[in-house]
């Protein structure tokens, strides 16, 4: 199949690559750009493990062809920490609040939470649960994921994190 040129900005870096039209964005990120933090779970748009930020929207990258992302700005989990290695507030939150166990869902969950907090910097617990409802976690029962996102929201807003009574 004839390859086509795509241009994108991925984690702040401009890239130009040749891709086959059938290549899914998740395979392009993982196999061509070696950004393997974006995981593949179901490849049928159910699990959210492949979630990335595309033009300021959360997308499941198994549902998008790489050529459809031509010209796009993409952020993956590899683009979340600062250049000096300082963790993003969400990454810190997941670590501090034990928001992961096996970690398979975590990159997609963090990317979804990132967009959620961009759109709603101070979400309620219900808004967090609704916001991540397209991302499945088989391990945690979600409680600590919610706390991790609340921790990050507090840190981003510059207020102390206060754990809600259960
Ligand atoms: S791998 Fe894309 S939604 Fe599951
Ligand atoms: S931590 Fe294992 S799937 Fe979420």
CSV table of N, CA and C and ligand atoms in Angstrom, one decimal:
chain,number,residue,atom,x,y,z
A,1,UNK,N,0.8,-1.2,0.0
A,1,UNK,CA,0.0,0.0,0.0
A,1,UNK,C,0.9,1.3,0.0
A,2,UNK,N,0.5,2.3,-0.8
A,2,UNK,CA,1.3,3.5,-0.9
A,2,UNK,C,1.4,4.2,0.4
A,3,UNK,N,2.6,4.5,0.9
A,3,UNK,CA,2.7,5.3,2.1
A,3,UNK,C,2.5,6.7,1.9
A,4,UNK,N,2.0,7.4,2.9
A,4,UNK,CA,1.7,8.8,2.8
A,4,UNK,C,2.5,9.6,3.9
A,5,UNK,N,2.8,10.8,3.6
A,5,UNK,CA,3.5,11.6,4.5
A,5,UNK,C,2.6,12.2,5.6
A,6,UNK,N,2.9,12.1,6.8
A,6,UNK,CA,2.1,12.8,7.9
A,6,UNK,C,3.1,13.7,8.6
A,7,UNK,N,2.5,14.9,9.0
A,7,UNK,CA,3.2,15.8,9.9
A,7,UNK,C,2.4,16.0,11.1
A,8,UNK,N,3.1,15.9,12.3
A,8,UNK,CA,2.4,16.1,13.5
A,8,UNK,C,3.4,16.8,14.5
A,9,UNK,N,2.8,17.3,15.6
A,9,UNK,CA,3.6,17.7,16.7
A,9,UNK,C,3.3,16.7,17.8
A,10,UNK,N,4.2,16.0,18.3
A,10,UNK,CA,4.0,15.0,19.3
A,10,UNK,C,4.9,15.3,20.5
A,11,UNK,N,4.2,15.6,21.6
A,11,UNK,CA,4.9,16.0,22.8
A,11,UNK,C,5.9,17.2,22.6
A,12,UNK,N,5.4,18.1,21.8
A,12,UNK,CA,6.1,19.3,21.5
A,12,UNK,C,7.2,19.2,20.4
A,13,UNK,N,7.3,18.0,19.8
A,13,UNK,CA,8.3,17.8,18.8
A,13,UNK,C,7.7,17.6,17.5
A,14,UNK,N,8.1,18.4,16.5
A,14,UNK,CA,7.5,18.3,15.1
A,14,UNK,C,8.1,17.0,14.5
A,15,UNK,N,7.2,16.2,13.9
A,15,UNK,CA,7.7,15.0,13.2
A,15,UNK,C,7.1,14.9,11.8
A,16,UNK,N,7.9,14.3,11.0
A,16,UNK,CA,7.3,14.0,9.6
A,16,UNK,C,7.7,12.5,9.3
A,17,UNK,N,6.7,11.7,9.0
A,17,UNK,CA,6.9,10.3,8.8
A,17,UNK,C,6.1,9.8,7.6
A,18,UNK,N,6.5,8.7,7.1
A,18,UNK,CA,5.7,8.0,6.1
A,18,UNK,C,4.9,6.9,6.8
A,19,UNK,N,3.6,6.9,6.5
A,19,UNK,CA,2.7,5.8,7.1
A,19,UNK,C,1.8,5.2,6.0
A,20,UNK,N,1.5,3.9,6.2
A,20,UNK,CA,0.5,3.3,5.4
A,20,UNK,C,-0.9,3.8,5.9
A,21,UNK,N,-1.8,4.1,4.9
A,21,UNK,CA,-3.1,4.6,5.3
A,21,UNK,C,-3.9,3.8,6.3
A,22,UNK,N,-3.6,2.5,6.4
A,22,UNK,CA,-4.3,1.6,7.3
A,22,UNK,C,-3.7,1.6,8.7
A,23,UNK,N,-2.6,2.3,8.9
A,23,UNK,CA,-2.0,2.3,10.2
A,23,UNK,C,-2.8,3.1,11.3
A,24,UNK,N,-3.1,2.4,12.4
A,24,UNK,CA,-3.8,3.1,13.4
A,24,UNK,C,-2.8,4.0,14.2
A,25,UNK,N,-3.4,5.1,14.8
A,25,UNK,CA,-2.5,6.1,15.5
A,25,UNK,C,-1.8,5.4,16.6
A,26,UNK,N,-2.4,4.4,17.3
A,26,UNK,CA,-1.8,3.8,18.4
A,26,UNK,C,-0.5,3.0,18.0
A,27,UNK,N,-0.7,2.3,16.8
A,27,UNK,CA,0.5,1.6,16.3
A,27,UNK,C,1.6,2.5,15.8
A,28,UNK,N,1.2,3.6,15.2
A,28,UNK,CA,2.1,4.6,14.8
A,28,UNK,C,2.9,5.2,15.9
A,29,UNK,N,2.2,5.5,17.0
A,29,UNK,CA,2.9,6.1,18.2
A,29,UNK,C,3.9,5.0,18.8
A,30,UNK,N,3.4,3.8,18.9
A,30,UNK,CA,4.2,2.8,19.6
A,30,UNK,C,5.3,2.3,18.7
A,31,UNK,N,5.0,2.0,17.5
A,31,UNK,CA,6.0,1.2,16.7
A,31,UNK,C,6.9,2.1,15.8
A,32,UNK,N,6.3,3.3,15.4
A,32,UNK,CA,7.1,4.1,14.5
A,32,UNK,C,7.8,5.2,15.3
A,33,UNK,N,7.2,5.7,16.4
A,33,UNK,CA,7.8,6.7,17.2
A,33,UNK,C,8.4,6.2,18.5
A,34,UNK,N,8.2,4.9,18.7
A,34,UNK,CA,8.7,4.2,20.0
A,34,UNK,C,8.2,4.8,21.2
A,35,UNK,N,7.0,5.4,21.2
A,35,UNK,CA,6.3,5.9,22.4
A,35,UNK,C,5.4,4.8,22.9
A,36,UNK,N,6.0,3.9,23.6
A,36,UNK,CA,5.3,2.7,24.0
A,36,UNK,C,4.5,2.9,25.3
A,37,UNK,N,4.5,4.1,25.9
A,37,UNK,CA,3.7,4.3,27.1
A,37,UNK,C,2.2,4.3,26.8
A,38,UNK,N,1.8,4.5,25.6
A,38,UNK,CA,0.4,4.4,25.2
A,38,UNK,C,0.1,2.9,24.9
A,39,UNK,N,-0.8,2.4,25.7
A,39,UNK,CA,-1.0,1.0,25.7
A,39,UNK,C,-2.1,0.5,24.8
A,40,UNK,N,-2.1,-0.7,24.4
A,40,UNK,CA,-3.2,-1.3,23.6
A,40,UNK,C,-3.9,-2.4,24.5
A,41,UNK,N,-5.2,-2.2,24.7
A,41,UNK,CA,-5.9,-3.1,25.5
A,41,UNK,C,-6.8,-3.9,24.6
A,42,UNK,N,-7.8,-3.3,24.1
A,42,UNK,CA,-8.9,-4.0,23.4
A,42,UNK,C,-8.8,-3.8,21.8
A,43,UNK,N,-8.3,-2.6,21.4
A,43,UNK,CA,-8.4,-2.2,20.0
A,43,UNK,C,-9.8,-2.1,19.4
A,44,UNK,N,-10.8,-2.0,20.3
A,44,UNK,CA,-12.1,-1.9,19.8
A,44,UNK,C,-12.8,-0.7,20.5
A,45,UNK,N,-12.1,0.2,21.0
A,45,UNK,CA,-12.6,1.5,21.6
A,45,UNK,C,-13.3,1.4,22.9
A,46,UNK,N,-13.1,0.2,23.6
A,46,UNK,CA,-13.8,0.0,24.9
A,46,UNK,C,-12.9,0.4,26.1
A,47,UNK,N,-11.7,0.1,26.1
A,47,UNK,CA,-10.9,0.1,27.4
A,47,UNK,C,-10.3,1.4,27.7
A,48,UNK,N,-9.9,2.2,26.8
A,48,UNK,CA,-9.3,3.5,27.0
A,48,UNK,C,-7.8,3.4,27.3
A,49,UNK,N,-7.2,2.2,27.3
A,49,UNK,CA,-5.7,2.2,27.5
A,49,UNK,C,-4.9,3.0,26.6
A,50,UNK,N,-5.5,3.2,25.4
A,50,UNK,CA,-4.7,3.9,24.3
A,50,UNK,C,-5.0,5.4,24.2
A,51,UNK,N,-5.6,6.0,25.3
A,51,UNK,CA,-6.1,7.4,25.2
A,51,UNK,C,-4.9,8.3,25.2
A,52,UNK,N,-5.0,9.2,24.2
A,52,UNK,CA,-4.0,10.3,24.1
A,52,UNK,C,-4.7,11.6,23.9
A,53,UNK,N,-4.0,12.7,24.0
A,53,UNK,CA,-4.6,14.0,23.8
A,53,UNK,C,-4.3,14.4,22.3
A,54,UNK,N,-5.4,14.7,21.6
A,54,UNK,CA,-5.2,15.1,20.2
A,54,UNK,C,-6.0,16.4,20.0
A,55,UNK,N,-5.3,17.4,19.6
A,55,UNK,CA,-5.9,18.8,19.4
A,55,UNK,C,-6.8,19.1,20.6
A,56,UNK,N,-6.3,18.9,21.8
A,56,UNK,CA,-7.0,19.3,23.0
A,56,UNK,C,-8.3,18.5,23.2
A,57,UNK,N,-8.3,17.3,22.8
A,57,UNK,CA,-9.4,16.3,23.0
A,57,UNK,C,-8.8,15.0,23.4
A,58,UNK,N,-9.6,14.3,24.3
A,58,UNK,CA,-9.2,12.9,24.6
A,58,UNK,C,-9.6,12.0,23.4
A,59,UNK,N,-8.7,11.3,22.8
A,59,UNK,CA,-9.1,10.3,21.8
A,59,UNK,C,-8.5,8.9,22.2
A,60,UNK,N,-9.3,7.9,21.8
A,60,UNK,CA,-8.8,6.6,21.9
A,60,UNK,C,-8.0,6.3,20.6
A,61,UNK,N,-6.7,6.2,20.7
A,61,UNK,CA,-5.8,6.2,19.5
A,61,UNK,C,-6.0,4.9,18.7
A,62,UNK,N,-6.7,3.9,19.2
A,62,UNK,CA,-7.0,2.7,18.4
A,62,UNK,C,-8.2,3.0,17.5
A,63,UNK,N,-8.8,4.1,17.6
A,63,UNK,CA,-10.0,4.4,16.7
A,63,UNK,C,-9.7,5.5,15.7
A,64,UNK,N,-8.4,5.8,15.6
A,64,UNK,CA,-8.0,6.9,14.6
A,64,UNK,C,-6.9,6.4,13.8
A,65,UNK,N,-7.0,6.6,12.5
A,65,UNK,CA,-5.8,6.3,11.6
A,65,UNK,C,-4.8,7.4,11.8
A,66,UNK,N,-3.5,7.0,11.7
A,66,UNK,CA,-2.5,8.0,11.8
A,66,UNK,C,-2.6,9.1,10.8
A,67,UNK,N,-3.1,8.8,9.6
A,67,UNK,CA,-3.2,9.9,8.6
A,67,UNK,C,-4.3,10.9,8.9
A,68,UNK,N,-5.3,10.4,9.8
A,68,UNK,CA,-6.3,11.3,10.2
A,68,UNK,C,-5.7,12.4,11.2
A,69,UNK,N,-4.6,12.0,11.8
A,69,UNK,CA,-4.0,13.0,12.7
A,69,UNK,C,-3.0,13.9,12.1
A,70,UNK,N,-3.0,13.9,10.7
A,70,UNK,CA,-2.0,14.7,10.0
A,70,UNK,C,-2.3,16.2,10.4
A,71,UNK,N,-1.2,16.9,10.8
A,71,UNK,CA,-1.3,18.3,11.2
A,71,UNK,C,-1.7,18.5,12.7
A,72,UNK,N,-1.9,17.4,13.4
A,72,UNK,CA,-2.5,17.5,14.8
A,72,UNK,C,-1.3,17.7,15.8
A,73,UNK,N,-1.8,18.2,17.0
A,73,UNK,CA,-0.9,18.3,18.1
A,73,UNK,C,-1.3,17.2,19.1
A,74,UNK,N,-0.4,16.3,19.4
A,74,UNK,CA,-0.6,15.2,20.2
A,74,UNK,C,0.2,15.2,21.4
A,75,UNK,N,-0.4,14.8,22.5
A,75,UNK,CA,0.4,14.6,23.8
A,75,UNK,C,0.1,13.2,24.3
A,76,UNK,N,1.2,12.5,24.6
A,76,UNK,CA,1.1,11.2,25.1
A,76,UNK,C,1.7,11.2,26.5
A,77,UNK,N,1.6,10.1,27.2
A,77,UNK,CA,2.1,10.0,28.6
A,77,UNK,C,3.5,10.5,28.7
A,78,UNK,N,4.3,10.2,27.6
A,78,UNK,CA,5.7,10.6,27.6
A,78,UNK,C,5.9,12.1,27.7
A,79,UNK,N,4.9,12.8,27.3
A,79,UNK,CA,5.0,14.3,27.3
A,79,UNK,C,4.5,15.0,28.6
A,80,UNK,N,4.1,14.2,29.6
A,80,UNK,CA,3.5,14.8,30.8
A,80,UNK,C,4.6,15.3,31.8
A,81,UNK,N,5.6,14.6,32.0
A,81,UNK,CA,6.6,15.0,33.0
A,81,UNK,C,7.4,16.2,32.4
A,82,UNK,N,8.0,17.0,33.3
A,82,UNK,CA,8.8,18.2,32.8
A,82,UNK,C,10.1,17.6,32.2
A,83,UNK,N,10.8,18.5,31.5
A,83,UNK,CA,12.0,18.1,30.8
A,83,UNK,C,13.0,17.6,31.8
A,84,UNK,N,13.0,18.2,33.0
A,84,UNK,CA,14.0,17.8,34.1
A,84,UNK,C,13.5,16.5,34.8
A,85,UNK,N,12.4,15.9,34.4
A,85,UNK,CA,12.0,14.7,35.0
A,85,UNK,C,11.0,14.9,36.2
A,86,UNK,N,10.7,16.2,36.5
A,86,UNK,CA,9.7,16.4,37.5
A,86,UNK,C,8.3,15.9,37.0
A,87,UNK,N,7.7,15.1,37.9
A,87,UNK,CA,6.4,14.5,37.5
A,87,UNK,C,5.3,15.5,37.4
A,88,UNK,N,4.4,15.3,36.5
A,88,UNK,CA,3.2,16.1,36.4
A,88,UNK,C,2.4,15.8,37.6
A,89,UNK,N,1.6,16.8,38.0
A,89,UNK,CA,0.7,16.6,39.2
A,89,UNK,C,-0.1,15.3,39.2
A,90,UNK,N,-0.6,14.9,38.0
A,90,UNK,CA,-1.3,13.7,38.0
A,90,UNK,C,-0.4,12.5,38.2
A,91,UNK,N,0.7,12.5,37.6
A,91,UNK,CA,1.7,11.4,37.9
A,91,UNK,C,2.0,11.3,39.4
A,92,UNK,N,2.3,12.4,40.0
A,92,UNK,CA,2.5,12.5,41.4
A,92,UNK,C,1.3,12.0,42.2
A,93,UNK,N,0.1,12.4,41.8
A,93,UNK,CA,-1.1,12.0,42.5
A,93,UNK,C,-1.3,10.5,42.4
A,94,UNK,N,-1.1,9.9,41.2
A,94,UNK,CA,-1.2,8.5,41.1
A,94,UNK,C,-0.2,7.7,42.0
A,95,UNK,N,1.0,8.3,42.1
A,95,UNK,CA,2.0,7.7,43.0
A,95,UNK,C,1.6,7.8,44.5
A,96,UNK,N,1.3,9.0,44.8
A,96,UNK,CA,1.0,9.3,46.2
A,96,UNK,C,-0.2,8.6,46.8
A,97,UNK,N,-1.2,8.5,45.9
A,97,UNK,CA,-2.5,8.0,46.4
A,97,UNK,C,-2.8,6.6,45.9
A,98,UNK,N,-1.7,5.9,45.4
A,98,UNK,CA,-1.8,4.5,45.0
A,98,UNK,C,-2.9,4.3,44.0
A,99,UNK,N,-2.9,5.1,43.0
A,99,UNK,CA,-3.9,5.1,41.9
A,99,UNK,C,-3.7,4.0,40.9
A,100,UNK,N,-2.7,3.1,41.1
A,100,UNK,CA,-2.5,2.0,40.2
A,100,UNK,C,-2.0,0.8,40.9
A,101,UNK,N,-2.2,-0.3,40.2
A,101,UNK,CA,-1.7,-1.6,40.7
A,101,UNK,C,-0.8,-2.2,39.6
A,102,UNK,N,-1.5,-2.8,38.6
A,102,UNK,CA,-0.6,-3.3,37.5
A,102,UNK,C,-0.1,-2.2,36.6
A,103,UNK,N,-0.8,-1.1,36.5
A,103,UNK,CA,-0.4,0.0,35.7
A,103,UNK,C,-0.8,0.0,34.3
A,104,UNK,N,-1.5,-1.1,33.9
A,104,UNK,CA,-1.8,-1.1,32.4
A,104,UNK,C,-2.7,0.0,31.9
A,105,UNK,N,-3.6,0.3,32.8
A,105,UNK,CA,-4.6,1.4,32.4
A,105,UNK,C,-4.1,2.8,32.6
A,106,UNK,N,-3.0,2.9,33.4
A,106,UNK,CA,-2.5,4.2,33.9
A,106,UNK,C,-2.2,5.2,32.9
A,107,UNK,N,-1.4,5.0,31.9
A,107,UNK,CA,-1.2,6.0,30.9
A,107,UNK,C,-2.4,6.6,30.3
A,108,UNK,N,-3.3,5.8,29.9
A,108,UNK,CA,-4.6,6.2,29.3
A,108,UNK,C,-5.4,7.0,30.3
A,109,UNK,N,-5.4,6.5,31.6
A,109,UNK,CA,-6.2,7.1,32.6
A,109,UNK,C,-5.7,8.5,32.9
A,110,UNK,N,-4.3,8.6,33.0
A,110,UNK,CA,-3.7,9.9,33.2
A,110,UNK,C,-4.0,10.9,32.1
A,111,UNK,N,-3.9,10.4,30.9
A,111,UNK,CA,-4.2,11.3,29.7
A,111,UNK,C,-5.6,11.8,29.7
A,112,UNK,N,-6.5,10.9,30.1
A,112,UNK,CA,-8.0,11.3,30.1
A,112,UNK,C,-8.2,12.3,31.3
A,113,UNK,N,-7.5,12.0,32.4
A,113,UNK,CA,-7.7,12.9,33.6
A,113,UNK,C,-7.1,14.3,33.3
A,114,UNK,N,-6.0,14.3,32.5
A,114,UNK,CA,-5.4,15.5,32.1
A,114,UNK,C,-6.4,16.4,31.4
A,115,UNK,N,-7.0,15.8,30.4
A,115,UNK,CA,-8.0,16.6,29.6
A,115,UNK,C,-9.2,17.0,30.5
A,116,UNK,N,-9.6,16.1,31.4
A,116,UNK,CA,-10.7,16.4,32.3
A,116,UNK,C,-10.4,17.6,33.1
A,117,UNK,N,-9.2,17.7,33.7
A,117,UNK,CA,-8.8,18.8,34.5
A,117,UNK,C,-8.6,20.1,33.7
A,118,UNK,N,-8.2,19.9,32.5
A,118,UNK,CA,-8.1,21.1,31.6
A,118,UNK,C,-9.4,21.7,31.4
A,119,UNK,N,-10.4,20.9,31.3
A,119,UNK,CA,-11.8,21.4,31.0
A,119,UNK,C,-12.6,21.8,32.2
A,120,UNK,N,-12.2,21.1,33.3
A,120,UNK,CA,-12.9,21.3,34.6
A,120,UNK,C,-11.9,21.2,35.7
A,121,UNK,N,-11.2,22.3,36.1
A,121,UNK,CA,-10.1,22.3,37.0
A,121,UNK,C,-10.5,21.8,38.4
A,122,UNK,N,-11.8,21.9,38.8
A,122,UNK,CA,-12.2,21.6,40.1
A,122,UNK,C,-13.4,20.6,40.1
A,123,UNK,N,-13.2,19.4,39.6
A,123,UNK,CA,-14.3,18.5,39.4
A,123,UNK,C,-14.8,17.9,40.7
A,124,UNK,N,-16.1,17.6,40.8
A,124,UNK,CA,-16.6,16.8,41.9
A,124,UNK,C,-16.2,15.4,41.7
A,125,UNK,N,-16.4,14.6,42.8
A,125,UNK,CA,-16.2,13.1,42.6
A,125,UNK,C,-17.0,12.6,41.5
A,126,UNK,N,-18.3,13.0,41.4
A,126,UNK,CA,-19.2,12.4,40.4
A,126,UNK,C,-18.6,12.8,39.0
A,127,UNK,N,-18.2,14.1,38.9
A,127,UNK,CA,-17.7,14.5,37.6
A,127,UNK,C,-16.4,13.8,37.2
A,128,UNK,N,-15.6,13.4,38.2
A,128,UNK,CA,-14.4,12.6,37.9
A,128,UNK,C,-14.8,11.2,37.4
A,129,UNK,N,-15.7,10.6,38.2
A,129,UNK,CA,-16.1,9.3,37.8
A,129,UNK,C,-16.8,9.3,36.4
A,130,UNK,N,-17.6,10.3,36.1
A,130,UNK,CA,-18.2,10.4,34.8
A,130,UNK,C,-17.1,10.6,33.8
A,131,UNK,N,-16.1,11.5,34.1
A,131,UNK,CA,-15.1,11.9,33.1
A,131,UNK,C,-14.2,10.7,32.7
A,132,UNK,N,-14.0,9.8,33.7
A,132,UNK,CA,-13.1,8.6,33.3
A,132,UNK,C,-13.9,7.4,33.0
A,133,UNK,N,-15.2,7.5,32.8
A,133,UNK,CA,-16.0,6.3,32.6
A,133,UNK,C,-15.7,5.6,31.3
A,134,UNK,N,-15.0,6.2,30.4
A,134,UNK,CA,-14.6,5.5,29.2
A,134,UNK,C,-13.2,4.8,29.3
A,135,UNK,N,-12.7,4.8,30.5
A,135,UNK,CA,-11.4,4.1,30.8
A,135,UNK,C,-11.6,3.0,31.8
A,136,UNK,N,-11.2,1.8,31.4
A,136,UNK,CA,-11.4,0.7,32.4
A,136,UNK,C,-10.2,0.4,33.1
A,137,UNK,N,-10.4,0.0,34.4
A,137,UNK,CA,-9.3,-0.5,35.3
A,137,UNK,C,-9.8,-1.8,35.9
A,138,UNK,N,-9.0,-2.8,35.7
A,138,UNK,CA,-9.3,-4.1,36.2
A,138,UNK,C,-8.9,-4.3,37.7
A,139,UNK,N,-8.0,-3.4,38.2
A,139,UNK,CA,-7.3,-3.7,39.4
A,139,UNK,C,-7.9,-2.9,40.6
A,140,UNK,N,-8.0,-1.6,40.4
A,140,UNK,CA,-8.1,-0.7,41.6
A,140,UNK,C,-9.4,-0.5,42.2
A,141,UNK,N,-10.5,-0.8,41.5
A,141,UNK,CA,-11.8,-0.4,42.0
A,141,UNK,C,-12.1,1.0,41.9
A,142,UNK,N,-11.2,1.8,41.3
A,142,UNK,CA,-11.4,3.2,40.9
A,142,UNK,C,-11.2,4.2,42.1
A,143,UNK,N,-11.4,3.7,43.3
A,143,UNK,CA,-11.5,4.7,44.4
A,143,UNK,C,-10.2,5.5,44.5
A,144,UNK,N,-9.0,4.8,44.4
A,144,UNK,CA,-7.8,5.5,44.5
A,144,UNK,C,-7.4,6.3,43.2
A,145,UNK,N,-8.0,5.9,42.1
A,145,UNK,CA,-7.8,6.7,40.9
A,145,UNK,C,-8.6,8.0,41.1
A,146,UNK,N,-9.8,8.0,41.7
A,146,UNK,CA,-10.5,9.2,41.9
A,146,UNK,C,-9.7,10.1,42.9
A,147,UNK,N,-9.1,9.5,44.0
A,147,UNK,CA,-8.3,10.3,44.9
A,147,UNK,C,-7.1,10.9,44.2
A,148,UNK,N,-6.5,10.1,43.3
A,148,UNK,CA,-5.3,10.6,42.7
A,148,UNK,C,-5.6,11.8,41.8
A,149,UNK,N,-6.8,11.8,41.2
A,149,UNK,CA,-7.1,13.0,40.4
A,149,UNK,C,-7.5,14.1,41.3
A,150,UNK,N,-8.1,13.9,42.4
A,150,UNK,CA,-8.4,15.0,43.3
A,150,UNK,C,-7.2,15.6,43.9
A,151,UNK,N,-6.2,14.7,44.2
A,151,UNK,CA,-4.9,15.2,44.6
A,151,UNK,C,-4.2,16.1,43.6
A,152,UNK,N,-4.3,15.7,42.3
A,152,UNK,CA,-3.7,16.5,41.3
A,152,UNK,C,-4.4,17.8,41.1
A,153,UNK,N,-5.8,17.7,41.2
A,153,UNK,CA,-6.5,19.0,41.0
A,153,UNK,C,-6.2,20.0,42.1
A,154,UNK,N,-6.0,19.5,43.3
A,154,UNK,CA,-5.7,20.3,44.5
A,154,UNK,C,-4.3,20.9,44.2
A,155,UNK,N,-3.3,20.1,43.8
A,155,UNK,CA,-2.0,20.6,43.5
A,155,UNK,C,-2.0,21.7,42.4
A,156,UNK,N,-2.7,21.4,41.4
A,156,UNK,CA,-2.7,22.4,40.2
A,156,UNK,C,-3.4,23.7,40.7
A,157,UNK,N,-4.4,23.5,41.5
A,157,UNK,CA,-5.1,24.7,42.0
A,157,UNK,C,-4.4,25.4,43.2
A,158,UNK,N,-3.3,24.8,43.6
A,158,UNK,CA,-2.5,25.4,44.7
A,158,UNK,C,-3.2,25.4,46.1
A,159,UNK,N,-4.0,24.4,46.3
A,159,UNK,CA,-4.7,24.3,47.6
A,159,UNK,C,-4.3,22.9,48.2
A,160,UNK,N,-4.3,22.8,49.5
A,160,UNK,CA,-4.0,21.5,50.1
A,160,UNK,C,-5.0,20.4,49.8
A,161,UNK,N,-4.5,19.2,49.6
A,161,UNK,CA,-5.4,18.1,49.3
A,161,UNK,C,-6.0,17.6,50.6
A,162,UNK,N,-7.3,17.5,50.6
A,162,UNK,CA,-7.9,17.0,51.8
A,162,UNK,C,-8.7,15.7,51.4
A,163,UNK,N,-8.3,14.6,52.0
A,163,UNK,CA,-9.0,13.4,51.6
A,163,UNK,C,-10.4,13.4,52.2
A,164,UNK,N,-11.4,13.1,51.3
A,164,UNK,CA,-12.8,13.0,51.8
A,164,UNK,C,-13.0,11.8,52.7
A,165,UNK,N,-13.8,12.0,53.7
A,165,UNK,CA,-14.2,10.9,54.6
A,165,UNK,C,-14.9,9.8,53.7
A,166,UNK,N,-14.6,8.5,54.0
A,166,UNK,CA,-15.3,7.5,53.2
A,166,UNK,C,-16.5,6.9,54.0
B,1,LIG,S1,-7.0,-0.2,23.0
B,1,LIG,FE1,-8.1,1.6,22.4
B,1,LIG,S2,-9.9,1.6,23.6
B,1,LIG,FE2,-8.9,-0.3,24.2
B,2,LIG,S1,-4.1,-0.7,37.5
B,2,LIG,FE1,-4.3,-2.6,36.5
B,2,LIG,S2,-5.8,-2.2,35.0
B,2,LIG,FE2,-5.7,-0.3,36.2
